[in-house]
Coordinates of C-alpha atoms and ligand atoms in Angstrom, one line a residue:
M8 CA 10.6 29.5 -12.4
Y9 CA 10.1 30.2 -16.1
L10 CA 9.6 27.2 -18.2
S11 CA 11.9 28.6 -20.9
K12 CA 14.7 28.6 -18.3
L13 CA 14.0 25.2 -16.7
F14 CA 16.3 22.4 -17.5
I15 CA 13.6 20.0 -18.6
P16 CA 14.6 18.2 -21.8
I17 CA 11.2 17.0 -23.0
T18 CA 11.6 14.3 -25.6
K19 CA 9.4 12.3 -27.9
D20 CA 11.8 9.5 -28.6
L21 CA 11.5 6.7 -26.2
P22 CA 13.9 3.7 -26.0
A23 CA 12.2 0.4 -26.7
E24 CA 12.8 -0.9 -23.2
A25 CA 10.6 1.8 -21.6
K26 CA 7.5 -0.4 -21.4
I27 CA 5.6 1.0 -18.5
K28 CA 4.0 4.4 -18.1
S29 CA 6.1 5.7 -15.3
H30 CA 9.3 4.9 -17.1
Q31 CA 8.1 6.5 -20.4
L32 CA 6.8 9.6 -18.6
M33 CA 9.9 10.1 -16.5
L34 CA 12.0 10.0 -19.7
R35 CA 9.6 12.1 -21.8
T36 CA 9.4 14.9 -19.2
G37 CA 13.1 14.8 -18.6
M38 CA 12.9 13.8 -14.9
I39 CA 15.7 11.2 -15.3
K40 CA 18.4 10.3 -17.8
Q41 CA 19.8 6.8 -18.0
S42 CA 23.6 6.8 -17.8
S43 CA 24.1 3.0 -18.1
A44 CA 21.9 0.0 -17.5
G45 CA 20.0 0.5 -14.2
I46 CA 21.8 3.7 -13.4
Y47 CA 20.3 7.1 -13.7
S48 CA 20.9 10.8 -13.4
W49 CA 18.1 12.7 -11.7
L50 CA 17.4 15.9 -13.6
P51 CA 15.9 19.0 -11.9
L52 CA 12.2 18.0 -12.3
G53 CA 12.7 14.4 -11.1
F54 CA 15.1 15.4 -8.4
K55 CA 12.6 18.0 -7.0
V56 CA 9.9 15.3 -6.7
M57 CA 12.2 12.8 -5.1
K58 CA 13.4 15.4 -2.6
K59 CA 9.9 16.2 -1.6
I60 CA 9.2 12.5 -1.0
E61 CA 12.4 12.2 1.0
Q62 CA 11.3 15.1 3.2
I63 CA 7.9 13.5 4.0
V64 CA 9.6 10.2 4.8
R65 CA 12.1 12.1 7.0
E66 CA 9.4 14.1 8.8
E67 CA 7.4 10.9 9.6
Q68 CA 10.5 9.1 10.8
N69 CA 11.4 12.0 13.1
L70 CA 7.8 12.0 14.5
I71 CA 8.2 8.6 15.9
G72 CA 11.6 9.5 17.5
A73 CA 13.9 8.1 14.9
Q74 CA 17.2 10.0 14.6
E75 CA 18.8 10.8 11.3
M76 CA 22.4 10.0 10.5
L77 CA 24.4 9.2 7.5
M78 CA 26.5 6.1 6.7
P79 CA 28.8 5.8 3.8
T80 CA 27.9 4.1 0.5
I81 CA 31.2 2.1 0.5
Q82 CA 31.7 -0.5 3.2
S83 CA 34.4 -2.9 4.2
S84 CA 34.0 -6.6 3.5
E85 CA 35.2 -7.4 7.1
I86 CA 31.9 -6.7 8.8
W87 CA 30.0 -8.7 6.2
K88 CA 32.3 -11.6 6.8
E89 CA 31.6 -11.3 10.5
S90 CA 27.8 -11.6 9.9
G91 CA 28.3 -14.4 7.4
R92 CA 26.5 -12.5 4.6
Y93 CA 29.6 -11.7 2.5
D94 CA 29.2 -15.1 0.7
D95 CA 25.5 -15.4 1.2
Y96 CA 24.5 -12.1 -0.4
G97 CA 25.6 -13.4 -3.8
E98 CA 26.1 -11.5 -7.1
E99 CA 23.8 -8.6 -6.3
M100 CA 26.6 -7.2 -4.2
L101 CA 29.0 -5.0 -6.1
R102 CA 32.5 -6.0 -4.8
I103 CA 35.4 -3.7 -5.4
K104 CA 39.1 -3.6 -4.4
D105 CA 40.9 -0.5 -3.3
R106 CA 44.6 0.2 -4.3
Q107 CA 45.9 -1.8 -1.4
G108 CA 43.9 -4.7 -2.6
R109 CA 41.4 -4.5 0.3
E110 CA 38.0 -5.9 -0.4
I111 CA 35.3 -3.2 -0.2
L112 CA 31.8 -3.1 -1.5
Y113 CA 29.0 -0.7 -2.4
G114 CA 26.4 -1.2 0.3
P115 CA 23.2 -2.9 -0.8
T116 CA 21.8 -2.4 2.8
N117 CA 23.3 -1.5 6.1
E118 CA 22.5 -4.0 8.9
E119 CA 26.2 -4.8 9.4
L120 CA 27.5 -1.3 9.3
I121 CA 24.9 0.0 11.8
T122 CA 25.6 -2.9 14.1
D123 CA 29.3 -2.0 14.0
V124 CA 28.5 1.6 14.8
F125 CA 26.3 0.5 17.6
R126 CA 28.5 -2.1 19.3
T127 CA 31.4 0.3 19.7
S128 CA 29.2 3.1 21.1
V129 CA 26.5 1.6 23.3
K130 CA 27.2 -0.7 26.2
S131 CA 24.2 -0.3 28.5
Y132 CA 20.5 -0.9 28.4
K133 CA 20.1 2.7 29.7
L134 CA 20.5 4.1 26.2
L135 CA 17.8 1.8 24.7
P136 CA 15.6 1.8 22.8
Q137 CA 17.2 3.5 19.9
L138 CA 15.9 4.1 16.4
L139 CA 18.4 5.3 13.8
Y140 CA 18.0 5.9 10.1
H141 CA 19.7 7.4 7.1
I142 CA 18.6 8.2 3.5
Q143 CA 21.4 7.0 1.3
W144 CA 22.1 5.5 -2.1
K145 CA 22.3 1.7 -2.4
F146 CA 23.7 -0.5 -5.1
R147 CA 22.4 -3.9 -6.0
D148 CA 23.6 -5.5 -9.2
E149 CA 20.1 -6.5 -10.2
I150 CA 20.2 -9.2 -12.9
R151 CA 17.5 -7.5 -14.9
P152 CA 17.2 -3.8 -14.1
R153 CA 14.0 -2.6 -15.6
F154 CA 11.0 -0.3 -15.4
G155 CA 13.2 2.8 -15.0
V156 CA 13.7 3.8 -11.4
M157 CA 11.5 1.0 -10.1
R158 CA 14.2 -1.7 -10.4
C159 CA 17.6 -0.2 -10.9
K160 CA 21.0 -0.9 -9.7
E161 CA 21.7 2.4 -7.9
F162 CA 18.7 3.6 -5.9
Y163 CA 17.8 5.9 -3.0
M164 CA 16.5 4.2 0.1
K165 CA 15.5 5.2 3.6
D166 CA 16.7 2.5 5.9
A167 CA 16.1 2.6 9.7
Y168 CA 17.4 0.2 12.4
S169 CA 16.0 -0.4 15.8
F170 CA 17.8 -1.5 19.0
D171 CA 16.1 -2.9 22.0
L172 CA 16.9 -4.9 25.1
S173 CA 14.2 -7.6 24.8
D174 CA 12.2 -9.2 22.0
E175 CA 9.1 -7.7 23.6
D176 CA 10.5 -4.2 23.4
A177 CA 11.7 -4.8 19.9
K178 CA 8.2 -5.5 18.8
K179 CA 7.2 -2.1 20.1
S180 CA 9.7 -0.5 17.8
Y181 CA 8.4 -2.6 15.0
N182 CA 4.9 -1.4 15.6
K183 CA 6.0 2.2 15.7
M184 CA 7.6 1.8 12.2
F185 CA 4.5 0.0 11.0
Y186 CA 2.5 3.0 12.0
S187 CA 4.9 5.5 10.6
Y188 CA 4.9 3.7 7.2
L189 CA 1.2 3.8 6.9
K190 CA 1.2 7.5 7.8
T191 CA 4.0 8.2 5.3
F192 CA 2.2 6.5 2.4
N193 CA -1.1 8.3 3.3
R194 CA 0.7 11.6 3.1
L195 CA 1.9 10.6 -0.4
D196 CA -1.7 9.9 -1.3
L197 CA -1.1 6.2 -1.6
K198 CA -3.0 3.3 -0.3
A199 CA -0.4 0.9 0.8
I200 CA -1.3 -2.6 2.0
P201 CA 0.9 -4.1 4.7
M202 CA 1.3 -7.7 3.7
A203 CA 2.8 -10.5 5.9
A204 CA 6.0 -11.4 4.1
D205 CA 8.9 -13.8 4.1
T206 CA 12.1 -12.3 5.4
G207 CA 14.5 -13.4 2.6
P208 CA 18.2 -12.6 2.8
I209 CA 17.7 -10.1 5.6
G210 CA 16.5 -12.9 7.9
G211 CA 14.3 -13.0 11.0
D212 CA 10.8 -14.1 11.9
L213 CA 8.5 -11.1 11.5
S214 CA 8.2 -9.0 8.3
H215 CA 5.7 -6.9 6.3
E216 CA 5.9 -5.6 2.8
F217 CA 4.1 -2.4 2.0
V218 CA 2.6 -2.7 -1.4
I219 CA 0.5 -0.3 -3.5
L220 CA -1.9 -1.6 -6.2
A221 CA -0.6 -1.2 -9.8
D222 CA -1.1 -3.5 -12.8
T223 CA 2.5 -3.1 -13.7
G224 CA 3.8 -4.1 -10.3
E225 CA 6.0 -7.1 -9.8
S226 CA 4.6 -8.3 -6.5
D227 CA 1.5 -10.5 -6.2
I228 CA -1.1 -9.3 -3.8
Y229 CA -3.6 -11.6 -2.1
A230 CA -5.7 -9.6 0.3
D231 CA -9.1 -9.0 1.8
K232 CA -10.4 -5.6 0.7
N233 CA -11.4 -4.8 4.3
I234 CA -7.8 -4.0 4.8
F235 CA -8.6 -0.5 3.3
E236 CA -11.3 0.0 6.0
I237 CA -9.0 0.2 8.9
D238 CA -8.7 3.9 9.9
L239 CA -5.3 4.8 11.2
N240 CA -6.8 7.7 13.2
R241 CA -8.3 5.2 15.6
Y242 CA -4.9 4.6 17.1
K243 CA -2.9 6.7 19.5
F244 CA 0.9 6.8 19.6
D245 CA 1.4 4.6 22.6
D246 CA 2.6 1.0 22.9
S247 CA -0.7 -0.7 23.6
S248 CA -2.6 1.2 21.0
L249 CA 0.0 0.5 18.4
Q250 CA 0.0 -3.2 19.3
K251 CA -3.8 -3.2 18.8
M252 CA -3.3 -1.5 15.4
R253 CA -0.9 -4.2 14.2
E254 CA -3.2 -7.0 15.5
D255 CA -6.1 -5.4 13.7
F256 CA -4.1 -5.2 10.4
T257 CA -2.9 -8.8 10.9
K258 CA -6.4 -10.1 11.4
V259 CA -7.3 -9.0 7.9
Y260 CA -5.9 -11.4 5.2
A261 CA -3.0 -9.8 3.2
V262 CA 0.0 -11.9 2.3
T263 CA 2.8 -12.0 -0.3
D264 CA 3.0 -14.9 -2.8
E265 CA 5.4 -17.0 -0.7
K266 CA 2.9 -17.1 2.1
F267 CA -0.2 -17.6 -0.1
K268 CA -2.2 -20.8 0.1
K269 CA -5.3 -20.8 -2.1
E270 CA -7.5 -23.0 0.1
E271 CA -6.8 -20.9 3.2
F272 CA -7.5 -17.7 1.2
N273 CA -10.9 -19.0 0.0
K274 CA -11.8 -20.2 3.4
L275 CA -10.9 -16.9 5.2
V276 CA -11.9 -14.3 2.6
K277 CA -15.4 -14.1 1.0
K278 CA -15.3 -14.2 -2.8
E279 CA -16.6 -10.6 -3.1
N280 CA -13.8 -9.3 -0.8
Q281 CA -10.9 -11.0 -2.5
I282 CA -8.2 -8.9 -4.1
I283 CA -5.9 -10.8 -6.3
T284 CA -3.8 -8.4 -8.2
K285 CA -0.3 -6.9 -8.8
G286 CA 1.4 -4.3 -6.8
I287 CA 4.6 -2.4 -6.3
E288 CA 6.6 -2.9 -3.1
V289 CA 7.4 0.5 -1.7
G290 CA 8.6 -0.5 1.8
H291 CA 9.6 -3.5 3.7
I292 CA 10.1 -4.0 7.5
F293 CA 11.9 -6.8 9.3
Y294 CA 12.2 -7.9 12.9
F295 CA 15.2 -10.2 13.2
S296 CA 16.2 -10.1 16.9
D297 CA 19.9 -11.0 17.3
K298 CA 20.6 -12.3 13.8
Y299 CA 23.4 -9.7 13.3
S300 CA 24.1 -8.7 16.9
K301 CA 25.0 -12.2 17.9
P302 CA 27.6 -13.1 15.3
M303 CA 28.9 -9.5 15.4
N304 CA 29.2 -9.5 19.2
C305 CA 27.0 -6.4 19.7
L306 CA 26.4 -6.8 23.4
I307 CA 24.8 -4.7 26.1
D308 CA 24.6 -4.9 29.8
D309 CA 21.0 -5.6 31.0
K310 CA 19.6 -4.4 34.3
S311 CA 21.3 -7.1 36.3
G312 CA 24.7 -6.4 34.6
K313 CA 24.5 -9.5 32.4
K314 CA 25.7 -9.2 28.8
T315 CA 23.1 -9.8 26.2
S316 CA 22.8 -9.4 22.4
V317 CA 20.9 -6.4 21.4
K318 CA 17.6 -7.1 19.6
M319 CA 17.2 -5.5 16.2
G320 CA 14.9 -4.7 13.3
S321 CA 15.4 -3.0 10.0
Y322 CA 13.0 -0.9 8.0
G323 CA 13.3 0.2 4.3
I324 CA 11.5 2.6 2.1
G325 CA 12.3 2.9 -1.6
V326 CA 12.5 6.6 -1.9
S327 CA 13.5 6.7 -5.6
R328 CA 11.2 3.8 -6.5
L329 CA 8.3 5.8 -5.0
V330 CA 8.7 8.4 -7.8
G331 CA 7.8 5.8 -10.4
A332 CA 5.3 4.0 -8.2
I333 CA 3.3 7.2 -7.6
I334 CA 3.2 7.8 -11.4
E335 CA 1.9 4.3 -11.9
A336 CA -0.7 4.8 -9.3
K337 CA -1.9 8.3 -10.4
Y338 CA -1.5 8.4 -14.2
N339 CA -4.9 8.1 -15.8
N340 CA -6.4 8.6 -19.3
D341 CA -3.1 10.0 -20.5
I342 CA -3.0 12.7 -17.8
M343 CA -0.6 12.9 -14.9
K344 CA -1.5 14.6 -11.7
W345 CA 1.0 14.6 -8.8
P346 CA -0.4 14.6 -5.3
E347 CA 0.0 18.2 -4.0
S348 CA 2.4 17.1 -1.3
I349 CA 5.1 16.2 -3.8
A350 CA 4.2 18.0 -7.0
P351 CA 7.2 19.5 -8.7
F352 CA 5.3 22.9 -8.7
K353 CA 2.0 23.7 -7.1
V354 CA 0.6 25.7 -10.0
V355 CA 1.5 26.5 -13.6
I356 CA 0.4 29.8 -15.4
I357 CA -0.3 29.1 -19.0
P358 CA -0.7 32.3 -21.1
S359 CA -1.8 32.2 -24.7
I360 CA 1.1 33.9 -26.5
S361 CA 1.4 34.9 -30.1
K362 CA 3.8 37.1 -32.0
N363 CA 1.7 40.2 -32.1
N364 CA 0.0 39.7 -28.7
K365 CA 2.3 39.8 -25.7
E366 CA -0.5 41.1 -23.5
N367 CA -1.4 37.7 -22.0
L368 CA 2.3 37.1 -21.2
E369 CA 2.5 40.4 -19.4
K370 CA -0.6 39.6 -17.3
A371 CA 0.8 36.2 -16.6
I372 CA 4.1 37.7 -15.4
K373 CA 2.1 39.9 -13.0
I374 CA 0.2 36.9 -11.6
Y375 CA 3.5 35.0 -11.3
Q376 CA 5.0 37.8 -9.2
E377 CA 2.0 38.0 -7.0
L378 CA 2.1 34.2 -6.3
K379 CA 5.8 34.3 -5.7
K380 CA 5.3 37.0 -3.1
Q381 CA 2.9 34.5 -1.3
N382 CA 5.6 31.9 -1.4
I383 CA 3.6 29.7 -3.8
D384 CA 5.8 27.4 -5.9
V385 CA 4.7 28.5 -9.4
L386 CA 5.9 27.8 -12.9
L387 CA 5.2 30.2 -15.7
D388 CA 4.9 28.6 -19.2
D389 CA 6.5 31.5 -21.2
V390 CA 7.4 29.3 -24.2
D391 CA 6.1 30.6 -27.5
E392 CA 4.0 27.7 -28.8
N393 CA 0.3 27.0 -29.5
M394 CA -2.0 26.3 -26.6
S395 CA -2.8 22.7 -27.7
N396 CA 0.9 21.8 -27.5
K397 CA 1.1 23.5 -24.2
F398 CA -1.8 21.6 -22.7
K399 CA -0.4 18.3 -24.0
K400 CA 2.9 19.1 -22.3
H401 CA 1.2 19.9 -19.0
D402 CA -0.8 16.7 -19.2
L403 CA 2.5 15.0 -19.0
I404 CA 4.2 17.1 -16.4
G405 CA 1.2 16.8 -14.0
I406 CA 1.3 20.1 -12.0
P407 CA -2.0 19.9 -10.0
Y408 CA -3.3 23.4 -10.8
Q409 CA -3.3 25.6 -13.9
I410 CA -4.1 29.3 -14.4
I411 CA -4.9 29.9 -18.1
V412 CA -4.5 33.4 -19.3
G413 CA -6.3 33.5 -22.7
A414 CA -9.7 34.3 -24.3
K415 CA -11.7 33.5 -21.2
S416 CA -9.8 35.9 -18.9
D417 CA -10.3 39.7 -18.5
D418 CA -8.3 42.2 -16.5
D419 CA -9.0 40.6 -13.1
N420 CA -10.5 37.2 -13.7
F421 CA -8.7 34.1 -15.0
E422 CA -9.4 30.5 -15.9
F423 CA -8.4 28.3 -13.0
K424 CA -8.3 24.6 -13.4
E425 CA -7.6 21.7 -11.1
V426 CA -6.3 18.9 -13.2
N427 CA -9.0 16.3 -14.0
N428 CA -11.7 18.9 -13.1
T429 CA -13.6 21.5 -15.2
S430 CA -12.2 25.0 -15.0
Q431 CA -13.7 28.0 -13.3
I432 CA -13.3 31.8 -13.9
L433 CA -12.0 33.3 -10.7
S434 CA -10.5 36.5 -9.5
L435 CA -6.8 36.5 -8.6
D436 CA -7.7 36.8 -4.9
K437 CA -9.9 33.7 -5.0
I438 CA -7.2 31.8 -6.9
K439 CA -4.6 32.8 -4.3
S440 CA -6.8 31.7 -1.4
K441 CA -7.5 28.4 -3.1
L442 CA -3.7 27.8 -3.6
K443 CA -3.0 28.7 0.0
N444 CA -4.9 25.8 1.3
Ligands
LIG508 P1 12.3 -6.3 -4.3 O1 11.6 -7.6 -3.8 O2 11.5 -5.4 -5.0 O3 13.6 -6.7 -4.9 P2 13.6 -6.1 -1.7 O4 12.8 -7.0 -0.9 O5 14.9 -6.7 -2.3 O6 12.7 -5.6 -2.9 P3 14.4 -4.4 0.5 O7 15.7 -5.1 0.7 O8 13.3 -4.7 1.4 O9 13.9 -4.8 -1.0 O10 14.6 -2.9 0.3 C1 13.7 -1.9 0.8 C2 13.0 -1.1 -0.3 O11 13.9 -0.6 -1.3 C3 12.0 -2.0 -1.1 O12 10.8 -2.0 -0.5 C4 12.0 -1.2 -2.4 O13 11.0 -0.1 -2.3 C5 13.3 -0.6 -2.6 N1 14.1 -1.3 -3.5 C6 14.7 -2.5 -3.4 N2 15.4 -2.9 -4.5 C7 15.3 -1.9 -5.4 C8 15.8 -1.7 -6.7 N3 16.5 -2.6 -7.3 N4 15.5 -0.5 -7.3 C9 14.7 0.4 -6.7 N5 14.2 0.3 -5.4 C10 14.5 -0.9 -4.8
LIG509 MG1 15.4 -7.3 -4.1

């Protein structure tokens, strides 16, 4: 892609409400555009990053055997009346009427809808366990939407649901998701802490929030820093190893504010290991047994032919929130660097261009074509402006590698820079092999 052709409306004017870095940066680099309070359009640059995050989330869900499906954004109020949440959910739910006057709503979450799908399709334990997920827009009429995509009304979420015959089996599904979440956040180059949490309006008795450290986060973190020492590679993907994994994590202190008790914290965690800080919730998992299946009559035949309520859990990841959360975690000294796994482009070629010297641009185009041939996702900054402006712009956009075609380059060697590192002069072949890794 040529930068001059890319729809990337970079702006200097920021609205007063853009208080945190990620919000400012996403607006400045034209990743998003607010359409009304808490509702955004995703422009090409932001959309590309979000889609890459979505794909990593999807791959990790598929790896644990979860199956992707798609449920609608609009739901009927009937199923919510059956579960009893139609009244309980409160004003965050956007309630609408269709032309027949039927009450419908824009889904804030999908426990009821998936239970309805399940109860009409599965009758026997033989089809269990099942893990189903979709990645779909949600709407919550947040009282104070803020921080850009971090807390908005319309947001993109991966939500998964597990179905098991017994509470014991259901915890195995919970452990799989726990593992999958840690792997997902690792691939996004994030250190997420699983914190024991209250279950809130979703309900149930077992729950973890996955939170990443960030000063601008809205969640309080109380944790033992040994939580970062647990190596996920120690565990195999089988039920007993995953059970051990969750126990190992649970042994190390990490709780949300509702569960925090100062005395207990001081007793259990040495002063030098205490983390008391702010974080961003990027995922939340719940085990709630028959909270929905019972009132909604989602029954299956067990091995003896007896009807029993299916045991369920639900598992969310804030895919759109993650775009902002990753910026908060990675932005440093006024420079943005995306993790390679989700960067909008892998590398940008920045030629020094002037009116009477187009030679660098021609060289840059040749490099561009070479890299394209290798299937490397490359951006060419062909915009006619001075180098210092170009560098400022790329500090914001955060593409992890730069090839600079200017005074330091000759016919075959170019300046190659990994953001936040010093540059090297390398031949195109060396550059190619570095980018292929
Ligand atoms: P929060 O406490 O931040 O309101 P929640 O507990 O209400 O989150 P869940 O119902 O667990 O959220 O939703 C799953 C995930 O969806 C959250 O972990 C978060 O990453 C994301 N999410 C929730 N609400 C929003 C929102 N208003 N805007 C963007 N993402 C959100
Ligand atoms: Mg909420």
